[in-house]
Amino acid sequence: MPRLCFATNNAHKLEEIQALLGQDFELLTLKDINCNEELPETGDTLEKNSLQKTQYLFDNYGVNCFGDDTGLEVESLNGEPGVYSARYAGEQRNAEDNMNLLLEKLADKSNRKAQFKSVITLIQDGVITQFEGAVEGEIITEKRGNQGFGYDPIFVPENLGKTFAEMSLAEKSTLSHRARAFAKLVEFLKKSNVV
Ligand code: IMP
């Protein structure tokens, strides 16, 4: 069974991907390969950041790996916070602060359409491939639910009437941006006869 390391320090992302895994490959975490450092993400697009953190892992630890970079893009804010989603309200990278700032900025906007977009980069024996997944929805006016992470309490996907934070992990995984990008990665591995 092939092994792939997931380039993330985010426990929630790890949990999401572990739940999606099937028997197709073995997932290694950063802990498994004794990587205890922050992975660099200084790019100005999701594609660049996704590549940067994954490439860093491949170059410095010599493992086949994949990593994602994700952003929440709000239509009436010209795509903000986008690639800056993690530190929208400052370097403290606090989810409550980020949501509060977004709710403030949207206070007088009637268009509350938004999408989550994930770009996953796979590096397999030095070969780089990227996969994209997105889910459309809207930003509601108050936080609801306590599952998930990040902006989940204020994002209602696809008119479903509940936020990501009001869904179980299994339910979020049927339609989330990351699950959609990850499904493409698994499909790709199957087509290339890697799994
Ligand atoms: P990252 O740079 O890919 O780690 O993610 C950027 C930020 O986007 C995170 O810190 C979260 O605030 C937000 N984010 C990423 N994925 C999700 C998600 O599935 N739900 C809610 N927020 C997310």
PDB file of C-alpha atoms and ligand atoms in Angstrom:
ATOM      1  CA  MET A   1       0.000   0.000   0.000  1.00  0.00           C
ATOM      2  CA  PRO A   2       1.530   3.393  -0.937  1.00  0.00           C
ATOM      3  CA  ARG A   3       2.229   5.867   1.832  1.00  0.00           C
ATOM      4  CA  LEU A   4       1.514   9.574   1.623  1.00  0.00           C
ATOM      5  CA  CYS A   5       2.256  12.193   4.233  1.00  0.00           C
ATOM      6  CA  PHE A   6      -0.303  14.970   4.773  1.00  0.00           C
ATOM      7  CA  ALA A   7       1.451  18.330   5.059  1.00  0.00           C
ATOM      8  CA  THR A   8      -0.638  19.900   7.797  1.00  0.00           C
ATOM      9  CA  ASN A   9      -0.328  20.941  11.429  1.00  0.00           C
ATOM     10  CA  ASN A  10      -4.093  21.478  11.581  1.00  0.00           C
ATOM     11  CA  ALA A  11      -5.643  18.671  13.660  1.00  0.00           C
ATOM     12  CA  HIS A  12      -9.101  19.329  12.175  1.00  0.00           C
ATOM     13  CA  LYS A  13      -7.866  18.944   8.608  1.00  0.00           C
ATOM     14  CA  LEU A  14      -6.075  15.753   9.561  1.00  0.00           C
ATOM     15  CA  GLU A  15      -9.229  14.368  11.126  1.00  0.00           C
ATOM     16  CA  GLU A  16     -11.244  15.246   7.996  1.00  0.00           C
ATOM     17  CA  ILE A  17      -8.810  13.535   5.645  1.00  0.00           C
ATOM     18  CA  GLN A  18      -8.476  10.500   7.910  1.00  0.00           C
ATOM     19  CA  ALA A  19     -12.259  10.115   7.795  1.00  0.00           C
ATOM     20  CA  LEU A  20     -12.153  10.142   3.976  1.00  0.00           C
ATOM     21  CA  LEU A  21      -9.317   7.690   3.624  1.00  0.00           C
ATOM     22  CA  GLY A  22     -10.575   4.258   2.610  1.00  0.00           C
ATOM     23  CA  GLN A  23      -8.088   1.447   2.236  1.00  0.00           C
ATOM     24  CA  ASP A  24      -6.310   3.060  -0.714  1.00  0.00           C
ATOM     25  CA  PHE A  25      -3.160   4.261   0.946  1.00  0.00           C
ATOM     26  CA  GLU A  26      -1.530   4.725   4.293  1.00  0.00           C
ATOM     27  CA  LEU A  27      -1.596   8.235   5.686  1.00  0.00           C
ATOM     28  CA  LEU A  28       1.464   9.546   7.483  1.00  0.00           C
ATOM     29  CA  THR A  29       1.220  12.616   9.675  1.00  0.00           C
ATOM     30  CA  LEU A  30       3.951  15.195  10.286  1.00  0.00           C
ATOM     31  CA  LYS A  31       4.445  13.609  13.717  1.00  0.00           C
ATOM     32  CA  ASP A  32       5.064  10.224  12.086  1.00  0.00           C
ATOM     33  CA  ILE A  33       8.002  11.656  10.140  1.00  0.00           C
ATOM     34  CA  ASN A  34       9.298  13.754  13.071  1.00  0.00           C
ATOM     35  CA  CYS A  35       8.500  17.045  11.414  1.00  0.00           C
ATOM     36  CA  ASN A  36       7.812  19.514  14.219  1.00  0.00           C
ATOM     37  CA  GLU A  37       8.145  22.753  12.316  1.00  0.00           C
ATOM     38  CA  GLU A  38       5.718  25.192  10.745  1.00  0.00           C
ATOM     39  CA  LEU A  39       5.499  24.663   7.015  1.00  0.00           C
ATOM     40  CA  PRO A  40       6.090  27.814   4.955  1.00  0.00           C
ATOM     41  CA  GLU A  41       3.117  29.460   3.229  1.00  0.00           C
ATOM     42  CA  THR A  42       4.100  32.911   2.064  1.00  0.00           C
ATOM     43  CA  GLY A  43       2.536  32.907  -1.406  1.00  0.00           C
ATOM     44  CA  ASP A  44      -0.248  35.162  -2.623  1.00  0.00           C
ATOM     45  CA  THR A  45      -2.422  32.431  -4.145  1.00  0.00           C
ATOM     46  CA  LEU A  46      -3.844  29.159  -2.869  1.00  0.00           C
ATOM     47  CA  GLU A  47      -1.978  27.329  -5.635  1.00  0.00           C
ATOM     48  CA  LYS A  48       1.397  28.783  -4.619  1.00  0.00           C
ATOM     49  CA  ASN A  49       0.903  28.127  -0.891  1.00  0.00           C
ATOM     50  CA  SER A  50      -0.358  24.619  -1.449  1.00  0.00           C
ATOM     51  CA  LEU A  51       2.717  23.896  -3.573  1.00  0.00           C
ATOM     52  CA  GLN A  52       5.109  25.664  -1.200  1.00  0.00           C
ATOM     53  CA  LYS A  53       4.237  23.696   1.926  1.00  0.00           C
ATOM     54  CA  THR A  54       4.113  20.379   0.072  1.00  0.00           C
ATOM     55  CA  GLN A  55       7.370  21.012  -1.786  1.00  0.00           C
ATOM     56  CA  TYR A  56       9.078  21.948   1.498  1.00  0.00           C
ATOM     57  CA  LEU A  57       8.070  18.621   2.991  1.00  0.00           C
ATOM     58  CA  PHE A  58       9.159  16.642  -0.051  1.00  0.00           C
ATOM     59  CA  ASP A  59      12.509  18.424  -0.311  1.00  0.00           C
ATOM     60  CA  ASN A  60      13.391  18.298   3.376  1.00  0.00           C
ATOM     61  CA  TYR A  61      11.909  14.982   4.476  1.00  0.00           C
ATOM     62  CA  GLY A  62      12.001  12.952   1.266  1.00  0.00           C
ATOM     63  CA  VAL A  63       8.438  11.643   1.523  1.00  0.00           C
ATOM     64  CA  ASN A  64       5.702  11.426  -1.059  1.00  0.00           C
ATOM     65  CA  CYS A  65       3.140  13.846   0.244  1.00  0.00           C
ATOM     66  CA  PHE A  66       0.200  16.142  -0.313  1.00  0.00           C
ATOM     67  CA  GLY A  67      -0.932  19.383   1.269  1.00  0.00           C
ATOM     68  CA  ASP A  68      -3.845  21.735   0.907  1.00  0.00           C
ATOM     69  CA  ASP A  69      -4.309  25.450   1.044  1.00  0.00           C
ATOM     70  CA  THR A  70      -7.813  26.734   1.529  1.00  0.00           C
ATOM     71  CA  GLY A  71      -9.522  30.081   1.407  1.00  0.00           C
ATOM     72  CA  LEU A  72     -12.984  31.508   1.915  1.00  0.00           C
ATOM     73  CA  GLU A  73     -13.869  33.820  -0.973  1.00  0.00           C
ATOM     74  CA  VAL A  74     -16.685  36.302  -0.390  1.00  0.00           C
ATOM     75  CA  GLU A  75     -18.219  37.737  -3.553  1.00  0.00           C
ATOM     76  CA  SER A  76     -19.152  41.200  -2.294  1.00  0.00           C
ATOM     77  CA  LEU A  77     -15.678  41.652  -0.754  1.00  0.00           C
ATOM     78  CA  ASN A  78     -13.902  40.935  -4.039  1.00  0.00           C
ATOM     79  CA  GLY A  79     -12.819  37.487  -2.924  1.00  0.00           C
ATOM     80  CA  GLU A  80     -11.636  38.432   0.567  1.00  0.00           C
ATOM     81  CA  PRO A  81     -10.338  36.892   2.816  1.00  0.00           C
ATOM     82  CA  GLY A  82      -9.161  34.345   0.224  1.00  0.00           C
ATOM     83  CA  VAL A  83      -5.575  33.282   0.635  1.00  0.00           C
ATOM     84  CA  TYR A  84      -5.403  35.347   3.847  1.00  0.00           C
ATOM     85  CA  SER A  85      -8.266  33.467   5.545  1.00  0.00           C
ATOM     86  CA  ALA A  86      -6.155  32.124   8.429  1.00  0.00           C
ATOM     87  CA  ARG A  87      -4.855  35.549   9.474  1.00  0.00           C
ATOM     88  CA  TYR A  88      -7.673  37.813   8.287  1.00  0.00           C
ATOM     89  CA  ALA A  89      -7.939  39.622  11.638  1.00  0.00           C
ATOM     90  CA  GLY A  90      -4.233  39.429  12.440  1.00  0.00           C
ATOM     91  CA  GLU A  91      -1.243  37.205  13.020  1.00  0.00           C
ATOM     92  CA  GLN A  92      -2.870  35.616  16.092  1.00  0.00           C
ATOM     93  CA  ARG A  93      -4.782  33.462  13.571  1.00  0.00           C
ATOM     94  CA  ASN A  94      -7.859  33.366  15.782  1.00  0.00           C
ATOM     95  CA  ALA A  95     -11.037  31.918  14.283  1.00  0.00           C
ATOM     96  CA  GLU A  96     -13.400  34.012  16.464  1.00  0.00           C
ATOM     97  CA  ASP A  97     -11.596  37.248  15.542  1.00  0.00           C
ATOM     98  CA  ASN A  98     -11.616  36.286  11.859  1.00  0.00           C
ATOM     99  CA  MET A  99     -15.358  35.550  11.874  1.00  0.00           C
ATOM    100  CA  ASN A 100     -16.157  38.747  13.793  1.00  0.00           C
ATOM    101  CA  LEU A 101     -14.220  40.843  11.292  1.00  0.00           C
ATOM    102  CA  LEU A 102     -15.960  39.193   8.357  1.00  0.00           C
ATOM    103  CA  LEU A 103     -19.404  39.676   9.922  1.00  0.00           C
ATOM    104  CA  GLU A 104     -18.575  43.354  10.511  1.00  0.00           C
ATOM    105  CA  LYS A 105     -17.473  43.857   6.914  1.00  0.00           C
ATOM    106  CA  LEU A 106     -20.652  42.216   5.649  1.00  0.00           C
ATOM    107  CA  ALA A 107     -22.987  44.084   8.007  1.00  0.00           C
ATOM    108  CA  ASP A 108     -24.371  46.380   5.297  1.00  0.00           C
ATOM    109  CA  LYS A 109     -24.112  43.957   2.359  1.00  0.00           C
ATOM    110  CA  SER A 110     -27.122  42.177   0.921  1.00  0.00           C
ATOM    111  CA  ASN A 111     -25.010  39.866  -1.257  1.00  0.00           C
ATOM    112  CA  ARG A 112     -23.579  37.308   1.190  1.00  0.00           C
ATOM    113  CA  LYS A 113     -22.528  34.693  -1.381  1.00  0.00           C
ATOM    114  CA  ALA A 114     -19.225  32.959  -0.671  1.00  0.00           C
ATOM    115  CA  GLN A 115     -17.290  29.870  -1.551  1.00  0.00           C
ATOM    116  CA  PHE A 116     -14.657  27.751   0.109  1.00  0.00           C
ATOM    117  CA  LYS A 117     -11.910  26.719  -2.263  1.00  0.00           C
ATOM    118  CA  SER A 118      -9.177  24.167  -1.588  1.00  0.00           C
ATOM    119  CA  VAL A 119      -6.141  23.431  -3.697  1.00  0.00           C
ATOM    120  CA  ILE A 120      -4.390  20.164  -2.931  1.00  0.00           C
ATOM    121  CA  THR A 121      -0.867  19.579  -4.243  1.00  0.00           C
ATOM    122  CA  LEU A 122       0.391  16.020  -4.576  1.00  0.00           C
ATOM    123  CA  ILE A 123       4.100  15.308  -4.945  1.00  0.00           C
ATOM    124  CA  GLN A 124       4.701  11.712  -5.897  1.00  0.00           C
ATOM    125  CA  ASP A 125       8.303  10.774  -6.711  1.00  0.00           C
ATOM    126  CA  GLY A 126       8.966  14.423  -7.566  1.00  0.00           C
ATOM    127  CA  VAL A 127       5.981  14.759  -9.901  1.00  0.00           C
ATOM    128  CA  ILE A 128       3.672  17.622  -8.965  1.00  0.00           C
ATOM    129  CA  THR A 129      -0.094  17.518  -9.556  1.00  0.00           C
ATOM    130  CA  GLN A 130      -2.751  19.913  -8.238  1.00  0.00           C
ATOM    131  CA  PHE A 131      -6.452  19.325  -7.577  1.00  0.00           C
ATOM    132  CA  GLU A 132      -9.131  21.880  -6.801  1.00  0.00           C
ATOM    133  CA  GLY A 133     -12.384  21.559  -4.890  1.00  0.00           C
ATOM    134  CA  ALA A 134     -14.972  24.214  -4.071  1.00  0.00           C
ATOM    135  CA  VAL A 135     -18.323  24.559  -2.377  1.00  0.00           C
ATOM    136  CA  GLU A 136     -20.645  27.529  -2.773  1.00  0.00           C
ATOM    137  CA  GLY A 137     -22.847  28.927  -0.076  1.00  0.00           C
ATOM    138  CA  GLU A 138     -23.468  32.034   1.975  1.00  0.00           C
ATOM    139  CA  ILE A 139     -22.298  33.790   5.088  1.00  0.00           C
ATOM    140  CA  ILE A 140     -25.075  34.073   7.666  1.00  0.00           C
ATOM    141  CA  THR A 141     -25.380  36.944  10.132  1.00  0.00           C
ATOM    142  CA  GLU A 142     -24.604  35.074  13.362  1.00  0.00           C
ATOM    143  CA  LYS A 143     -22.505  32.052  14.373  1.00  0.00           C
ATOM    144  CA  ARG A 144     -24.283  28.710  14.635  1.00  0.00           C
ATOM    145  CA  GLY A 145     -22.974  25.292  15.688  1.00  0.00           C
ATOM    146  CA  ASN A 146     -19.854  24.028  17.383  1.00  0.00           C
ATOM    147  CA  GLN A 147     -18.440  21.345  15.082  1.00  0.00           C
ATOM    148  CA  GLY A 148     -15.597  21.863  12.652  1.00  0.00           C
ATOM    149  CA  PHE A 149     -13.227  24.821  12.719  1.00  0.00           C
ATOM    150  CA  GLY A 150     -12.343  28.164  11.172  1.00  0.00           C
ATOM    151  CA  TYR A 151     -15.290  29.869   9.498  1.00  0.00           C
ATOM    152  CA  ASP A 152     -17.591  26.816   9.748  1.00  0.00           C
ATOM    153  CA  PRO A 153     -20.092  28.473  12.175  1.00  0.00           C
ATOM    154  CA  ILE A 154     -20.978  31.241   9.691  1.00  0.00           C
ATOM    155  CA  PHE A 155     -20.966  29.322   6.388  1.00  0.00           C
ATOM    156  CA  VAL A 156     -24.143  27.639   5.076  1.00  0.00           C
ATOM    157  CA  PRO A 157     -23.303  25.486   2.042  1.00  0.00           C
ATOM    158  CA  GLU A 158     -25.593  25.000  -0.934  1.00  0.00           C
ATOM    159  CA  ASN A 159     -28.817  26.278   0.649  1.00  0.00           C
ATOM    160  CA  LEU A 160     -28.808  23.400   3.103  1.00  0.00           C
ATOM    161  CA  GLY A 161     -30.111  25.606   5.898  1.00  0.00           C
ATOM    162  CA  LYS A 162     -27.396  24.674   8.366  1.00  0.00           C
ATOM    163  CA  THR A 163     -23.812  25.709   8.812  1.00  0.00           C
ATOM    164  CA  PHE A 164     -20.796  23.435   8.442  1.00  0.00           C
ATOM    165  CA  ALA A 165     -20.463  23.752  12.224  1.00  0.00           C
ATOM    166  CA  GLU A 166     -23.948  22.239  12.636  1.00  0.00           C
ATOM    167  CA  MET A 167     -22.970  19.168  10.594  1.00  0.00           C
ATOM    168  CA  SER A 168     -21.240  16.012  11.682  1.00  0.00           C
ATOM    169  CA  LEU A 169     -17.811  15.379  10.217  1.00  0.00           C
ATOM    170  CA  ALA A 170     -19.368  12.714   7.963  1.00  0.00           C
ATOM    171  CA  GLU A 171     -21.974  15.150   6.641  1.00  0.00           C
ATOM    172  CA  LYS A 172     -19.471  17.960   6.021  1.00  0.00           C
ATOM    173  CA  SER A 173     -17.328  15.433   4.185  1.00  0.00           C
ATOM    174  CA  THR A 174     -20.040  14.658   1.630  1.00  0.00           C
ATOM    175  CA  LEU A 175     -19.775  18.141   0.141  1.00  0.00           C
ATOM    176  CA  SER A 176     -16.837  20.093   1.490  1.00  0.00           C
ATOM    177  CA  HIS A 177     -14.233  21.848  -0.666  1.00  0.00           C
ATOM    178  CA  ARG A 178     -11.429  19.729   0.811  1.00  0.00           C
ATOM    179  CA  ALA A 179     -13.361  16.451   0.364  1.00  0.00           C
ATOM    180  CA  ARG A 180     -14.037  17.350  -3.282  1.00  0.00           C
ATOM    181  CA  ALA A 181     -10.379  18.126  -3.994  1.00  0.00           C
ATOM    182  CA  PHE A 182      -9.302  15.009  -2.104  1.00  0.00           C
ATOM    183  CA  ALA A 183     -11.704  12.818  -4.118  1.00  0.00           C
ATOM    184  CA  LYS A 184      -9.956  14.046  -7.282  1.00  0.00           C
ATOM    185  CA  LEU A 185      -6.579  13.139  -5.783  1.00  0.00           C
ATOM    186  CA  VAL A 186      -7.750   9.599  -4.984  1.00  0.00           C
ATOM    187  CA  GLU A 187      -9.250   9.259  -8.469  1.00  0.00           C
ATOM    188  CA  PHE A 188      -5.922  10.374  -9.951  1.00  0.00           C
ATOM    189  CA  LEU A 189      -3.966   7.828  -7.888  1.00  0.00           C
ATOM    190  CA  LYS A 190      -6.338   5.099  -9.039  1.00  0.00           C
ATOM    191  CA  LYS A 191      -6.031   6.099 -12.696  1.00  0.00           C
ATOM    192  CA  SER A 192      -2.234   6.158 -12.450  1.00  0.00           C
ATOM    193  CA  ASN A 193      -2.360   2.671 -10.919  1.00  0.00           C
ATOM    194  CA  VAL A 194      -0.635   3.915  -7.817  1.00  0.00           C
ATOM    195  CA  VAL A 195      -3.401   2.395  -5.693  1.00  0.00           C
TER     196      VAL A 195
HETATM  197  P1  IMP B   1      -5.025  27.019   5.445  1.00  0.00           P
HETATM  198  O1  IMP B   1      -4.115  28.155   5.131  1.00  0.00           O
HETATM  199  O2  IMP B   1      -5.317  26.142   4.285  1.00  0.00           O
HETATM  200  O3  IMP B   1      -4.569  26.239   6.638  1.00  0.00           O
HETATM  201  O4  IMP B   1      -6.443  27.560   5.860  1.00  0.00           O
HETATM  202  C1  IMP B   1      -6.732  28.895   5.910  1.00  0.00           C
HETATM  203  C2  IMP B   1      -7.861  29.185   6.842  1.00  0.00           C
HETATM  204  O5  IMP B   1      -9.062  28.930   6.144  1.00  0.00           O
HETATM  205  C3  IMP B   1      -7.949  28.366   8.108  1.00  0.00           C
HETATM  206  O6  IMP B   1      -7.191  28.889   9.142  1.00  0.00           O
HETATM  207  C4  IMP B   1      -9.407  28.487   8.428  1.00  0.00           C
HETATM  208  O7  IMP B   1      -9.658  29.709   9.060  1.00  0.00           O
HETATM  209  C5  IMP B   1     -10.027  28.520   7.065  1.00  0.00           C
HETATM  210  N1  IMP B   1     -10.475  27.179   6.669  1.00  0.00           N
HETATM  211  C6  IMP B   1      -9.817  26.251   5.934  1.00  0.00           C
HETATM  212  N2  IMP B   1     -10.589  25.169   5.767  1.00  0.00           N
HETATM  213  C7  IMP B   1     -11.751  25.433   6.412  1.00  0.00           C
HETATM  214  C8  IMP B   1     -12.939  24.682   6.605  1.00  0.00           C
HETATM  215  O8  IMP B   1     -13.101  23.537   6.174  1.00  0.00           O
HETATM  216  N3  IMP B   1     -13.900  25.296   7.315  1.00  0.00           N
HETATM  217  C9  IMP B   1     -13.788  26.550   7.829  1.00  0.00           C
HETATM  218  N4  IMP B   1     -12.691  27.276   7.694  1.00  0.00           N
HETATM  219  C10 IMP B   1     -11.682  26.719   6.975  1.00  0.00           C
END
